[in-house]
GROMACS .gro file of N, CA and C in nm:
model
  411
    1UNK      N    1   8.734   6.607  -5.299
    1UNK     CA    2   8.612   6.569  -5.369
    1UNK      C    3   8.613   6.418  -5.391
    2UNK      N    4   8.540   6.324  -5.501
    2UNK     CA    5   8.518   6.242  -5.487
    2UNK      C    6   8.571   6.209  -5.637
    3UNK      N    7   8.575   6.089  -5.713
    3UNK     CA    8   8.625   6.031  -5.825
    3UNK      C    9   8.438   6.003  -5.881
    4UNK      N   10   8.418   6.116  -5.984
    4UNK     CA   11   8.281   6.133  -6.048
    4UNK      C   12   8.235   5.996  -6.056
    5UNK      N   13   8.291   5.975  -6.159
    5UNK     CA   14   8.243   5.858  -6.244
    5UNK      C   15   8.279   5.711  -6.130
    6UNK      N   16   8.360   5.699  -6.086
    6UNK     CA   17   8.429   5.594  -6.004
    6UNK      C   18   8.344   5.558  -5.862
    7UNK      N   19   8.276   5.670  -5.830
    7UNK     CA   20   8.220   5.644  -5.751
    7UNK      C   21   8.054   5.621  -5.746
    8UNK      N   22   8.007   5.638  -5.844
    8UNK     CA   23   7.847   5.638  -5.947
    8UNK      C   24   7.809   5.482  -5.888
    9UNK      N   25   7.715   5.470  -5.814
    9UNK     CA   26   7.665   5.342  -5.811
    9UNK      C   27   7.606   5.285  -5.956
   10UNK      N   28   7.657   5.238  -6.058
   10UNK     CA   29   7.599   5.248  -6.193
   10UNK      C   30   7.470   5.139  -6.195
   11UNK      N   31   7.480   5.035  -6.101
   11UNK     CA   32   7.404   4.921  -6.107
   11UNK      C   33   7.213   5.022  -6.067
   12UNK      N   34   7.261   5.105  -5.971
   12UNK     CA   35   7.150   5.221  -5.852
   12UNK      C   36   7.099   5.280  -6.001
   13UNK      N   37   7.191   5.356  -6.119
   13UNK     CA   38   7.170   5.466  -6.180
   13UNK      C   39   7.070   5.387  -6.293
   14UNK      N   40   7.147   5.214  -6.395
   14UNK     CA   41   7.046   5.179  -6.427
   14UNK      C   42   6.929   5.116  -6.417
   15UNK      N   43   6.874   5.095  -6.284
   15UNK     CA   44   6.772   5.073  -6.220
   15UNK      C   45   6.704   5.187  -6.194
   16UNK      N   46   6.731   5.286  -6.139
   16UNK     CA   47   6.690   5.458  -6.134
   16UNK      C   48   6.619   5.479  -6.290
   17UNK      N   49   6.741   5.428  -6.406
   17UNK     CA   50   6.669   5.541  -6.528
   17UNK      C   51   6.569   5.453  -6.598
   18UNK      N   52   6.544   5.288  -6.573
   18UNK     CA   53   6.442   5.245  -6.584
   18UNK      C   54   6.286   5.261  -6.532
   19UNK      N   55   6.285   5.217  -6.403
   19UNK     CA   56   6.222   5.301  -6.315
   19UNK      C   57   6.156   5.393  -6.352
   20UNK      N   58   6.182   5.554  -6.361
   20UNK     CA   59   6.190   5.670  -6.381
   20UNK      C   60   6.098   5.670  -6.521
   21UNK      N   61   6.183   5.644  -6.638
   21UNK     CA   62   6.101   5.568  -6.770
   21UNK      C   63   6.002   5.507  -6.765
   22UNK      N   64   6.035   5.401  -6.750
   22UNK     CA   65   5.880   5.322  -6.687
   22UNK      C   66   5.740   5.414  -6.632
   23UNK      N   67   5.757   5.485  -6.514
   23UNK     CA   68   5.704   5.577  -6.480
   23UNK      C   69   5.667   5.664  -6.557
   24UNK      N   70   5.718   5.727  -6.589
   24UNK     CA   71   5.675   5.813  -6.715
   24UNK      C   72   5.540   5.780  -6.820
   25UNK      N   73   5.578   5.609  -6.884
   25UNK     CA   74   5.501   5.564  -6.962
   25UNK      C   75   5.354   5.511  -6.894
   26UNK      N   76   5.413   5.510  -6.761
   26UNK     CA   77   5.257   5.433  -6.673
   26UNK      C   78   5.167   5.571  -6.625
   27UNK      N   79   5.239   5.662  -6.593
   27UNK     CA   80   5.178   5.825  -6.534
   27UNK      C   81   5.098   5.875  -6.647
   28UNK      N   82   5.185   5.871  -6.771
   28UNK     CA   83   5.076   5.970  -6.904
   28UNK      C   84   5.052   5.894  -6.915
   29UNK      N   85   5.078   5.739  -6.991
   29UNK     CA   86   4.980   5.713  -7.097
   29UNK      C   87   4.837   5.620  -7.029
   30UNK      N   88   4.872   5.590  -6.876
   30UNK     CA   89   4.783   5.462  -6.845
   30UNK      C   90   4.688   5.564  -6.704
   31UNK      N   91   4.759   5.613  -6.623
   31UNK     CA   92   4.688   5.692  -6.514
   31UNK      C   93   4.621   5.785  -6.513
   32UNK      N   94   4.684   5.894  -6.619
   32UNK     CA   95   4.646   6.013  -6.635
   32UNK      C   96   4.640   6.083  -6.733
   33UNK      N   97   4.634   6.006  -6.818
   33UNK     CA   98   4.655   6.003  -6.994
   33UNK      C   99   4.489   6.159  -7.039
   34UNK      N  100   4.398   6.110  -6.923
   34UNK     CA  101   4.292   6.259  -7.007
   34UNK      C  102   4.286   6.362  -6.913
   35UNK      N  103   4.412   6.391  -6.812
   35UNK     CA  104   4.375   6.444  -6.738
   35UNK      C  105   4.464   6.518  -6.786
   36UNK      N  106   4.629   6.502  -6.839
   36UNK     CA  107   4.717   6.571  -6.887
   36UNK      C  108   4.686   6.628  -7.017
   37UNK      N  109   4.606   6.537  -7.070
   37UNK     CA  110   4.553   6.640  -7.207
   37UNK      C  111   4.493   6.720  -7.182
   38UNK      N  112   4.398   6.749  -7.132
   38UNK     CA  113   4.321   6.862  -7.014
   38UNK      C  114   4.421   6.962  -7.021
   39UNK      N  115   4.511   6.929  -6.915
   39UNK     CA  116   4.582   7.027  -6.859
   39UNK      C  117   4.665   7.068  -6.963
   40UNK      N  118   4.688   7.065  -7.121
   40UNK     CA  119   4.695   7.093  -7.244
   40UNK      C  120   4.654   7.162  -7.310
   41UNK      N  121   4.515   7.140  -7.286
   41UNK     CA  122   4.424   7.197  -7.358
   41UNK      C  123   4.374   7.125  -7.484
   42UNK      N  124   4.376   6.986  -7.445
   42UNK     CA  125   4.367   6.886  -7.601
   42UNK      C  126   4.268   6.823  -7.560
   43UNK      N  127   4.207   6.762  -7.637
   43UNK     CA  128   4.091   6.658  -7.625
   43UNK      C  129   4.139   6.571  -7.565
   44UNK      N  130   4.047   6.508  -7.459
   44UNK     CA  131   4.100   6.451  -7.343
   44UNK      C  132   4.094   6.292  -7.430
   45UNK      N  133   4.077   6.277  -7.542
   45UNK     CA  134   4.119   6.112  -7.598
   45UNK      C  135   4.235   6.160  -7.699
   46UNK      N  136   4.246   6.257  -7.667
   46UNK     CA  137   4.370   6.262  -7.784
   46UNK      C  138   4.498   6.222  -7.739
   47UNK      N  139   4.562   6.163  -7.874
   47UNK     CA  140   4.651   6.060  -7.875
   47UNK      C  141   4.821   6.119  -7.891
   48UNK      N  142   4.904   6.114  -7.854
   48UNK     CA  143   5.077   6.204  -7.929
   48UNK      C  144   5.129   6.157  -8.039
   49UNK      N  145   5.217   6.230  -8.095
   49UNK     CA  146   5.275   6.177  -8.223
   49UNK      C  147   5.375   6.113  -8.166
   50UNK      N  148   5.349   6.012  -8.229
   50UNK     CA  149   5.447   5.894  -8.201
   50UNK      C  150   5.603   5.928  -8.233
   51UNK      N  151   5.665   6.006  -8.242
   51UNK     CA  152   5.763   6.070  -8.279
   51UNK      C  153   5.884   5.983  -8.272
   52UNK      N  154   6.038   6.003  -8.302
   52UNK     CA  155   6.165   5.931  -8.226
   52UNK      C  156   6.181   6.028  -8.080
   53UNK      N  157   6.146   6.157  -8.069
   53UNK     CA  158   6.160   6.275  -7.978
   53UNK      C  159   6.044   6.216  -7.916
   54UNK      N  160   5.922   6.191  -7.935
   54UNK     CA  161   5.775   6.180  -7.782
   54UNK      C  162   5.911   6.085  -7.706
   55UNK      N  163   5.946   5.959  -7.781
   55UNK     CA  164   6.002   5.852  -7.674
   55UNK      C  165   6.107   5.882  -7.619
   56UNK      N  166   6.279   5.947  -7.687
   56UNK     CA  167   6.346   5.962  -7.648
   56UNK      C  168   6.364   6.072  -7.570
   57UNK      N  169   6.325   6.153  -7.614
   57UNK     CA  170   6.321   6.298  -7.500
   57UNK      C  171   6.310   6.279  -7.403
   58UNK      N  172   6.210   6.215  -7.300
   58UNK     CA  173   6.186   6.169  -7.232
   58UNK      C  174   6.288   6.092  -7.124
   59UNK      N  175   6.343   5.993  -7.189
   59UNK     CA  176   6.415   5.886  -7.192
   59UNK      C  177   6.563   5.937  -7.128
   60UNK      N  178   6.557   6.044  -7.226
   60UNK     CA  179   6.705   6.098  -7.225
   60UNK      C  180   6.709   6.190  -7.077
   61UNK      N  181   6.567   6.240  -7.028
   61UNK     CA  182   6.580   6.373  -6.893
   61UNK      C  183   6.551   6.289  -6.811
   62UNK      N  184   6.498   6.153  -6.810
   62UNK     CA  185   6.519   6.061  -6.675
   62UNK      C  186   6.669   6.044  -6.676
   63UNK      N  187   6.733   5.998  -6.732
   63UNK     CA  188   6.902   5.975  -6.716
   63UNK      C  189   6.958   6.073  -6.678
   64UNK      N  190   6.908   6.180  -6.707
   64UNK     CA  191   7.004   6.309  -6.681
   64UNK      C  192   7.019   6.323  -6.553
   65UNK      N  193   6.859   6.314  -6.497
   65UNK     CA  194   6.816   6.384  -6.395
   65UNK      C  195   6.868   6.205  -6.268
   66UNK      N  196   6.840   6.081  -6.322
   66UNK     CA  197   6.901   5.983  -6.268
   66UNK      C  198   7.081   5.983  -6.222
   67UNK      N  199   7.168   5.974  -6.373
   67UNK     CA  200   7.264   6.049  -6.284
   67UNK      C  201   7.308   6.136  -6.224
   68UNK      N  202   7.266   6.250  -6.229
   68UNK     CA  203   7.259   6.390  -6.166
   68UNK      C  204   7.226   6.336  -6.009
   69UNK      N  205   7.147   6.274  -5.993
   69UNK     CA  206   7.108   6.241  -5.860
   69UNK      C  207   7.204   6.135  -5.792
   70UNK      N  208   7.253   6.068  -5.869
   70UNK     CA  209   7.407   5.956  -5.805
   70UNK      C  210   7.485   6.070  -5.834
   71UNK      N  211   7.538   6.138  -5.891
   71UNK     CA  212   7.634   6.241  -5.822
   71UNK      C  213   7.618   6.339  -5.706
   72UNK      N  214   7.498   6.383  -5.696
   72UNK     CA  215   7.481   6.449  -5.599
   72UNK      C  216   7.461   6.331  -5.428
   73UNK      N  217   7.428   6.264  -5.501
   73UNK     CA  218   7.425   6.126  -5.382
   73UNK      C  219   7.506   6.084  -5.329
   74UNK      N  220   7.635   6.053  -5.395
   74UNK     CA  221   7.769   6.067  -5.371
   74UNK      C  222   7.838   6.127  -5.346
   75UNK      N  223   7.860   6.249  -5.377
   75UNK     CA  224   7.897   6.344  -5.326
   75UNK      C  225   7.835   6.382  -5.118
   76UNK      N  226   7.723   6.392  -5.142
   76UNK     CA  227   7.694   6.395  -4.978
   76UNK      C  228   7.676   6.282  -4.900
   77UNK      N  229   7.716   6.188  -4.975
   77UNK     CA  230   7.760   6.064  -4.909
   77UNK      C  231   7.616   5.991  -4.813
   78UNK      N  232   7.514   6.030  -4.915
   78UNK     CA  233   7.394   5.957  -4.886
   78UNK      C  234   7.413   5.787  -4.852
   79UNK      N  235   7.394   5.743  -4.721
   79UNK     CA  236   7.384   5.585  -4.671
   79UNK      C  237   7.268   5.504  -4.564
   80UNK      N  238   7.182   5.539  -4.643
   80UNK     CA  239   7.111   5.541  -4.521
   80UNK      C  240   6.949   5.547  -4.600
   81UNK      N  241   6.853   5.471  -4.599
   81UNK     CA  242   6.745   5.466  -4.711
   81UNK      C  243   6.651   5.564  -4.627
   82UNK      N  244   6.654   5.647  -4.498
   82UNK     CA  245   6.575   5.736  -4.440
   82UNK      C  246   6.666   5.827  -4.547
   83UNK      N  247   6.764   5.874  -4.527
   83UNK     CA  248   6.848   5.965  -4.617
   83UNK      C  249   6.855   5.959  -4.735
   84UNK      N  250   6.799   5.872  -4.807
   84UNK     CA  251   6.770   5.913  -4.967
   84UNK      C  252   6.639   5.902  -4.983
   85UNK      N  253   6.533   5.905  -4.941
   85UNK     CA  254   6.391   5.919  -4.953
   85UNK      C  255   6.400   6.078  -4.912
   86UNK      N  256   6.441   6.152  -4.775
   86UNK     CA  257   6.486   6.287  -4.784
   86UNK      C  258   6.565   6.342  -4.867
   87UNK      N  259   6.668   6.266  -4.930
   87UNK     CA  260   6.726   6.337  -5.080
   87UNK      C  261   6.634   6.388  -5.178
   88UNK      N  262   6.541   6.284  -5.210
   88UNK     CA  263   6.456   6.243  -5.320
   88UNK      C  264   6.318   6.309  -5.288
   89UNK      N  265   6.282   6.357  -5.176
   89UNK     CA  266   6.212   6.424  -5.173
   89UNK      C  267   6.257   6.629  -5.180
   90UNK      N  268   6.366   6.632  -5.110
   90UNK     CA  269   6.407   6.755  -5.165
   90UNK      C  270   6.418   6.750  -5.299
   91UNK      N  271   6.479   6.716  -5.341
   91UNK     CA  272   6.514   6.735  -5.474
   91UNK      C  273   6.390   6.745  -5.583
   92UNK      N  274   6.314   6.633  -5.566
   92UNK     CA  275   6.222   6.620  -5.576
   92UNK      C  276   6.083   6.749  -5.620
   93UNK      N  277   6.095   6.772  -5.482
   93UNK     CA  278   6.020   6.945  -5.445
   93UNK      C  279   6.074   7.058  -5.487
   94UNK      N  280   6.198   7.039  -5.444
   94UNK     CA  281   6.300   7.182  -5.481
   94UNK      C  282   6.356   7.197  -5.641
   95UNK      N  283   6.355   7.117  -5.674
   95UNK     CA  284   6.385   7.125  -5.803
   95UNK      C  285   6.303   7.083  -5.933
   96UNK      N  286   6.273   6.944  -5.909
   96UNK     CA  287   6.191   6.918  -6.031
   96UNK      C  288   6.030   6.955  -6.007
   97UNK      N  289   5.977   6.953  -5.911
   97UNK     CA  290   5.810   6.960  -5.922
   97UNK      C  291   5.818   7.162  -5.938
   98UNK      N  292   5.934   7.188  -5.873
   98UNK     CA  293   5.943   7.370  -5.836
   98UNK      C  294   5.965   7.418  -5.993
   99UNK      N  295   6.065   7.347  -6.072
   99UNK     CA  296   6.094   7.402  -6.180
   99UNK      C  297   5.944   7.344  -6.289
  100UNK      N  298   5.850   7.250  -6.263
  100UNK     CA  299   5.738   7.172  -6.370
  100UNK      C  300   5.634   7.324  -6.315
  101UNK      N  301   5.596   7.325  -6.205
  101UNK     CA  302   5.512   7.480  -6.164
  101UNK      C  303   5.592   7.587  -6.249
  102UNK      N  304   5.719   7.622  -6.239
  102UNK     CA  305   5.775   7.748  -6.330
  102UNK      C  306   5.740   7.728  -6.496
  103UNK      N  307   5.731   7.614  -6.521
  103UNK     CA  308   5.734   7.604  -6.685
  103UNK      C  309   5.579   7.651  -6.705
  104UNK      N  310   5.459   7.587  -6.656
  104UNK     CA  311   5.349   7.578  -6.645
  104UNK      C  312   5.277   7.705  -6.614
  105UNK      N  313   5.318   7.792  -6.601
  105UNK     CA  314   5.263   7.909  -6.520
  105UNK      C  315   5.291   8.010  -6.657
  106UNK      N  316   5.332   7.972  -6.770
  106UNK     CA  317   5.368   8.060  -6.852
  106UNK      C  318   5.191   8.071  -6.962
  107UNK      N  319   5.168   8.165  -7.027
  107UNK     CA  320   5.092   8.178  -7.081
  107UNK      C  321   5.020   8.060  -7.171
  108UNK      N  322   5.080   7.992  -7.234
  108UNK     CA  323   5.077   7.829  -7.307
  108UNK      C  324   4.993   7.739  -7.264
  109UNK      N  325   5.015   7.749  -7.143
  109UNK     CA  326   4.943   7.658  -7.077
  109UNK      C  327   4.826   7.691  -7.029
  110UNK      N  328   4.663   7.569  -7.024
  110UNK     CA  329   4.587   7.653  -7.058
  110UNK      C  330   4.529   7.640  -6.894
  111UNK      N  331   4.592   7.489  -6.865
  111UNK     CA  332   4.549   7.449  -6.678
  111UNK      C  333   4.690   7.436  -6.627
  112UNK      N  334   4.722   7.586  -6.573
  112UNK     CA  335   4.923   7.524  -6.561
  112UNK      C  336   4.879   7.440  -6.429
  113UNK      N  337   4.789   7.470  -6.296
  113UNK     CA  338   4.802   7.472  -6.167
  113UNK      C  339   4.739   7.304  -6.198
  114UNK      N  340   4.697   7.248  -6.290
  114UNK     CA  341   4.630   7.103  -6.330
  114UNK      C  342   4.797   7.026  -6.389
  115UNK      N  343   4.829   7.110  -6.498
  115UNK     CA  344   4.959   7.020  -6.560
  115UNK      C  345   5.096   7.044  -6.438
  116UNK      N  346   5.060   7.148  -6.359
  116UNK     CA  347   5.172   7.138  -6.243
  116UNK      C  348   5.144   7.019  -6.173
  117UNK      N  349   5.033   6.984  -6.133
  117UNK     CA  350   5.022   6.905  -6.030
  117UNK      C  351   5.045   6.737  -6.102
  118UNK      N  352   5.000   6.742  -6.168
  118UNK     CA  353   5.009   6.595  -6.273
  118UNK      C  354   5.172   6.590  -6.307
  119UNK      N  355   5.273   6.661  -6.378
  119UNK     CA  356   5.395   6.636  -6.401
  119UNK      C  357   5.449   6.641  -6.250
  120UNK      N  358   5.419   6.767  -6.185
  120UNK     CA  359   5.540   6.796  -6.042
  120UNK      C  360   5.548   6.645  -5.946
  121UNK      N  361   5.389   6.640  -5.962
  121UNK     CA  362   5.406   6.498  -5.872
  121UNK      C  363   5.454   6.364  -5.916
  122UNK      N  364   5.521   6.350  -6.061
  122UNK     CA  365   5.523   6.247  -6.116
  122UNK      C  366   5.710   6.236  -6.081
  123UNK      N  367   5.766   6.377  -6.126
  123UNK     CA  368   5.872   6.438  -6.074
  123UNK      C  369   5.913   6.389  -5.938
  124UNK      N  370   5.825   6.409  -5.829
  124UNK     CA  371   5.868   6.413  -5.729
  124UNK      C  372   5.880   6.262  -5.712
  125UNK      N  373   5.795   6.171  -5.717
  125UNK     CA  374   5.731   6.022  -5.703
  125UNK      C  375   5.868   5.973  -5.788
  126UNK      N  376   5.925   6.015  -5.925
  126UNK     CA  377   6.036   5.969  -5.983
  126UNK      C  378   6.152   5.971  -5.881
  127UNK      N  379   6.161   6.115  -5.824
  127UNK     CA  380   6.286   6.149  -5.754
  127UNK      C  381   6.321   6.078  -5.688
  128UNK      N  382   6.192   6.007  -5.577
  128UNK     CA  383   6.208   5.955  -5.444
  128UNK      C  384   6.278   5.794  -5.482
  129UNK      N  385   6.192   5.744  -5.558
  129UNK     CA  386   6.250   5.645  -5.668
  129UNK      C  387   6.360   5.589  -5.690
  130UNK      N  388   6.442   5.728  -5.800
  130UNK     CA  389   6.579   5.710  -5.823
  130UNK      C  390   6.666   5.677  -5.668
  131UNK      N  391   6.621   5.812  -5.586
  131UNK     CA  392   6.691   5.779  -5.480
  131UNK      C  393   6.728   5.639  -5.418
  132UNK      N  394   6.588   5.612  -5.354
  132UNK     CA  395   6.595   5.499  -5.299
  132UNK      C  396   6.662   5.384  -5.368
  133UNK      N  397   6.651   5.377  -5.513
  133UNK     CA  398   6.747   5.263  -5.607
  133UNK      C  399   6.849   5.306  -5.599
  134UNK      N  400   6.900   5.405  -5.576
  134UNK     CA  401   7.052   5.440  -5.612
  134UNK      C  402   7.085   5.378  -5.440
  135UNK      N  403   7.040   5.365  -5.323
  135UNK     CA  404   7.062   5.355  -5.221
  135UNK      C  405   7.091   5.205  -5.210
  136UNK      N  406   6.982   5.152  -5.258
  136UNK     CA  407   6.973   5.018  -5.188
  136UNK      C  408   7.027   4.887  -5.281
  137UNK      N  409   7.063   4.957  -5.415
  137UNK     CA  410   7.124   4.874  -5.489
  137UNK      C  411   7.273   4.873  -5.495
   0.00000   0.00000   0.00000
């Protein structure tokens, strides 16, 4: 196997969990800010509670999902920026936009196939992202 931590491009991972963040704040609050309330079921000017959780929560599942992706990057010995845009798009698809459709599809939600498409793709657009930073940095 490989040395976890030792081998983590860390410079890739904090550029990835910025990035990723960033994204986040430009996708809801500036792009699609009444389209996700929609897909809520909230008044499409309605605003979030400014919480310590709205910001960090957030904050905290880009990193996760940022290093999660330099380990798995490392591990298959991704070198090659055609090969981490195909990382980042599997992963991407297969996991985060596949698992944002599973959450969404539950009763709660009032437009899951609207809030699937608005988070999955933000997911996926993150994934490709991290990748490519974890690659080329």
């Amino acid at each position: 196997m490989f040395d976890v931590l030792g081998d983590l491009n860390w410079i890739g991972i904090a550029a990835g969990f910025v990035a990723f963040t960033l994204l986040g704040g430009l996708w809801f609050a500036a792009l699609f800010p009444k389209a996700y309330n929609r897909s809520l079921g909230r008044d499409p000017g309605a605003k979030p509670d400014p919480s310590p959780l709205f910001f960090a929560g957030p904050a905290l599942t880009s990193l996760v999902i940022t290093v999660t992706s330099a380990v798995l990057s490392a591990a298959l010995k991704i070198d090659s920026l055609g090969e981490a845009v195909t990382f980042g798009l599997i992963v991407g698809v297969g996991y985060l936009a596949a698992n944002t459709v599973n959450i969404a599809i539950n009763p709660n939600f009032p437009r899951p196939l609207l809030y699937a498409a608005i988070s999955g793709s933000y997911n996926l657009l993150g994934s490709v992202i991290v990748a490519v930073l974890l690659q080329s940095l």
